[in-house]
């Protein structure tokens, strides 16, 4: 063999040895597999050393939990306030992470001046277009994907009442999802390079709600409405989740030509007064995390997996459940990895190297 051939063999051997080295972090495994693994963040916590160190070490994607919502950005009717969102973008850029934006249109978390403003449909239409345009232009080139519309459907797949839809709406009430379509069109005009997502809860597996999401996205794609993806939130509170149903839903959505992101994954458990969950429940939880990661990664169109926070120290579940549930995330309150962290890494590491559309 010539020297070059020896060198080639040595390089292949070296590469395969490197590939077999266990990943040192979730982020390392994700980078290697070519997927985005992210988490929701609160800018006020970035000054906590353990929080920011864990975040930068373990994730290649961040999403503001609340910092880009109407309530924060338009707390007052006056100028836009981007300070909280900018803090997150700055952190992400300093650590080579991508940013998902959340969210531009929601019936919830709107400031009082808007919710109680008695605006006419024409005024609301102008306010919404201005909001989408100003926020997306501010973050153009920094936020690669947006939840344009969040949770527009009820558990039966019907449009929910909303100031943007029918109370009084932006002038498209009684026209089905026309207000959603309009928001996507404004979003595309504002930043043609951003990926535009519809984000929803309780429509992760096959059910009446995911049927409605599917029908809407199919119609949008058919008519050239600029939608690029569906966010499956994945707030799970039961330990009998059928992950094959989630995989089937991901398959039918991606067959429409859209990407899927798992956007808000957490699996809450019953906890005692100190917030501690049972050992068996934690092991069971880890297997559900594994199943969800697998359901996503087996489909090349599922390009990001994101948890809703990463440490049990800070999660929306505690206050929402009055302390009866929690322990929903891959790190415990002391930032120690839980069994769910191990199964996520194991599952991502099984994935052969790929260049996903999300990277
Ligand atoms: O975790 C978020 C919490 O801090 C906020 O108070 C709440 C209202 O804005 O929203 C929570 O996040 C929600 C997300 O924006 C949309 N899907 C459901 C999430 C959990 O409620």
XYZ file of N, CA and C and ligand atoms in Angstrom, residues 40 42 63-66 69 71 102-103 106 108-110 147 150-151 199-201 233 235 263-264 266 308 315-317 319-320, ligand 1:
114
model
N -36.480 26.305 26.346
C -37.008 27.638 26.634
C -36.174 28.277 27.735
N -35.335 31.924 30.305
C -35.776 33.192 30.912
C -34.545 34.079 31.056
N -35.089 29.273 22.995
C -36.326 29.982 22.672
C -36.739 30.769 23.913
N -37.069 32.040 23.760
C -37.524 32.786 24.942
C -38.849 32.215 25.427
N -38.896 31.886 26.723
C -40.147 31.339 27.276
C -41.255 32.390 27.219
N -40.924 33.615 27.592
C -41.922 34.689 27.600
C -41.408 35.996 26.973
N -43.042 37.579 23.843
C -44.507 37.612 23.759
C -44.999 39.065 23.795
N -46.968 40.470 25.811
C -46.980 41.033 27.170
C -45.659 41.718 27.496
N -40.936 33.094 19.723
C -42.226 32.611 20.248
C -42.860 33.772 20.985
N -44.041 34.190 20.687
C -44.915 33.867 19.588
C -45.608 35.176 19.193
N -51.456 35.150 19.636
C -52.002 34.227 20.649
C -53.155 34.951 21.329
N -53.742 34.639 24.335
C -53.313 34.716 25.711
C -52.112 35.649 25.825
N -51.857 36.161 27.038
C -50.643 36.934 27.319
C -50.572 38.247 26.538
N -51.738 38.773 26.203
C -51.757 40.092 25.572
C -51.854 41.168 26.651
N -42.744 30.872 15.900
C -44.119 30.440 16.109
C -44.975 31.655 15.765
N -49.952 30.757 17.766
C -49.869 29.792 18.859
C -51.266 29.419 19.356
N -51.520 28.116 19.470
C -52.724 27.601 20.149
C -54.013 28.289 19.702
N -47.881 26.595 16.015
C -47.502 25.871 17.240
C -48.754 25.515 18.043
N -48.862 24.250 18.463
C -50.116 23.838 19.105
C -49.869 22.774 20.181
N -50.802 22.704 21.137
C -50.729 21.691 22.185
C -51.785 20.605 21.963
N -46.149 20.857 20.779
C -45.649 21.344 22.067
C -45.162 20.217 22.977
N -46.475 18.999 26.049
C -46.555 19.069 27.516
C -47.306 17.812 27.954
N -41.633 21.420 20.344
C -41.301 22.773 20.808
C -41.295 22.977 22.325
N -42.075 22.207 23.084
C -42.222 22.570 24.505
C -42.238 21.322 25.393
N -42.095 18.672 28.036
C -41.860 18.394 29.454
C -42.841 17.313 29.873
N -39.213 22.535 27.585
C -39.754 23.833 28.053
C -39.096 24.188 29.379
N -39.580 25.922 36.307
C -40.505 25.372 35.321
C -41.886 25.943 35.596
N -42.660 26.138 34.550
C -44.016 26.698 34.708
C -44.936 25.723 35.438
N -44.540 24.427 35.494
C -45.454 23.401 36.013
C -45.768 23.623 37.499
N -45.994 26.297 39.545
C -47.027 27.277 39.905
C -48.368 26.887 39.283
N -48.315 26.326 38.096
C -49.541 25.942 37.394
C -50.296 24.842 38.159
O -44.052 28.932 30.576
C -44.783 30.090 30.237
C -45.155 30.875 31.484
O -43.982 31.398 32.075
C -46.119 32.000 31.127
O -46.577 32.609 32.325
C -47.282 31.470 30.332
C -48.212 32.603 29.869
O -47.571 33.401 28.932
O -46.828 30.784 29.185
C -46.018 29.667 29.489
O -45.616 29.062 28.265
C -46.656 28.548 27.452
C -46.247 28.768 26.016
O -45.995 30.126 25.778
C -47.324 28.253 25.063
N -47.645 26.881 25.339
C -47.958 26.563 26.725
C -46.827 27.033 27.643
C -47.067 26.601 29.076
O -48.210 27.217 29.578
